[in-house]
Amino acid sequence: MIIVEKDNAPRTVKYLKLISGRNILETNRTVDECRSCLCDVPSGVTTMHIVVSQPPQEKG
């Protein structure tokens, strides 16, 4: 899965981490599948954070 085609952007989802409720979501599950463990608020409002890691720089 290509996200953005820029030199310093992550090229796949393996460089992204989605965090909610102090938990890092597994990359092989959807947010909907994790929803029951994420929603602490009855209204269904959830704050999520994304951490982007830079891909390793190619030497050459």
CSV table of C-alpha atoms in Angstrom, one decimal:
chain,number,residue,atom,x,y,z
A,1,MET,CA,0.0,0.0,0.0
A,2,ILE,CA,1.6,3.3,-1.1
A,3,ILE,CA,0.6,6.3,1.1
A,4,VAL,CA,2.5,9.2,-0.4
A,5,GLU,CA,5.1,9.4,-3.2
A,6,LYS,CA,7.6,11.8,-1.6
A,7,ASP,CA,11.2,11.2,-0.9
A,8,ASN,CA,10.9,11.4,2.9
A,9,ALA,CA,7.4,10.1,3.4
A,10,PRO,CA,6.5,6.7,4.7
A,11,ARG,CA,5.9,4.3,1.7
A,12,THR,CA,3.9,1.6,3.6
A,13,VAL,CA,1.7,1.3,6.7
A,14,LYS,CA,4.6,-0.4,8.5
A,15,TYR,CA,6.0,3.1,9.2
A,16,LEU,CA,2.7,4.2,10.8
A,17,LYS,CA,1.5,3.5,14.3
A,18,LEU,CA,-2.1,4.4,15.4
A,19,ILE,CA,-2.5,5.0,19.1
A,20,SER,CA,-5.8,5.2,21.0
A,21,GLY,CA,-6.4,4.8,24.7
A,22,ARG,CA,-2.7,4.4,25.4
A,23,ASN,CA,-2.7,1.3,23.1
A,24,ILE,CA,-0.9,0.8,19.8
A,25,LEU,CA,-3.3,-0.7,17.4
A,26,GLU,CA,-2.3,-3.9,15.5
A,27,THR,CA,-1.5,-3.3,11.8
A,28,ASN,CA,-3.6,-6.3,10.7
A,29,ARG,CA,-6.8,-5.1,12.3
A,30,THR,CA,-9.2,-2.3,11.4
A,31,VAL,CA,-10.2,0.5,13.7
A,32,ASP,CA,-13.8,-0.9,13.6
A,33,GLU,CA,-12.5,-4.3,14.8
A,34,CYS,CA,-10.8,-2.6,17.8
A,35,ARG,CA,-13.6,-0.2,18.5
A,36,SER,CA,-15.0,-2.0,21.6
A,37,CYS,CA,-11.7,-1.9,23.3
A,38,LEU,CA,-11.1,1.8,22.3
A,39,CYS,CA,-14.2,3.6,23.3
A,40,ASP,CA,-14.1,4.6,26.9
A,41,VAL,CA,-16.7,7.3,26.3
A,42,PRO,CA,-20.4,6.3,25.9
A,43,SER,CA,-20.9,8.9,23.2
A,44,GLY,CA,-18.4,7.1,20.9
A,45,VAL,CA,-15.9,10.0,20.7
A,46,THR,CA,-12.4,8.7,20.5
A,47,THR,CA,-9.1,10.6,20.3
A,48,MET,CA,-6.5,8.9,18.2
A,49,HIS,CA,-2.8,9.8,17.5
A,50,ILE,CA,-0.7,8.7,14.6
A,51,VAL,CA,3.1,8.3,14.8
A,52,VAL,CA,5.0,8.4,11.5
A,53,SER,CA,8.5,6.9,11.3
A,54,GLN,CA,10.8,7.9,8.5
A,55,PRO,CA,11.8,5.0,6.3
A,56,PRO,CA,15.5,4.1,6.4
A,57,GLN,CA,17.6,6.3,4.1
A,58,GLU,CA,19.1,4.5,1.1
A,59,LYS,CA,22.8,4.7,0.8
A,60,GLY,CA,24.3,5.2,-2.6
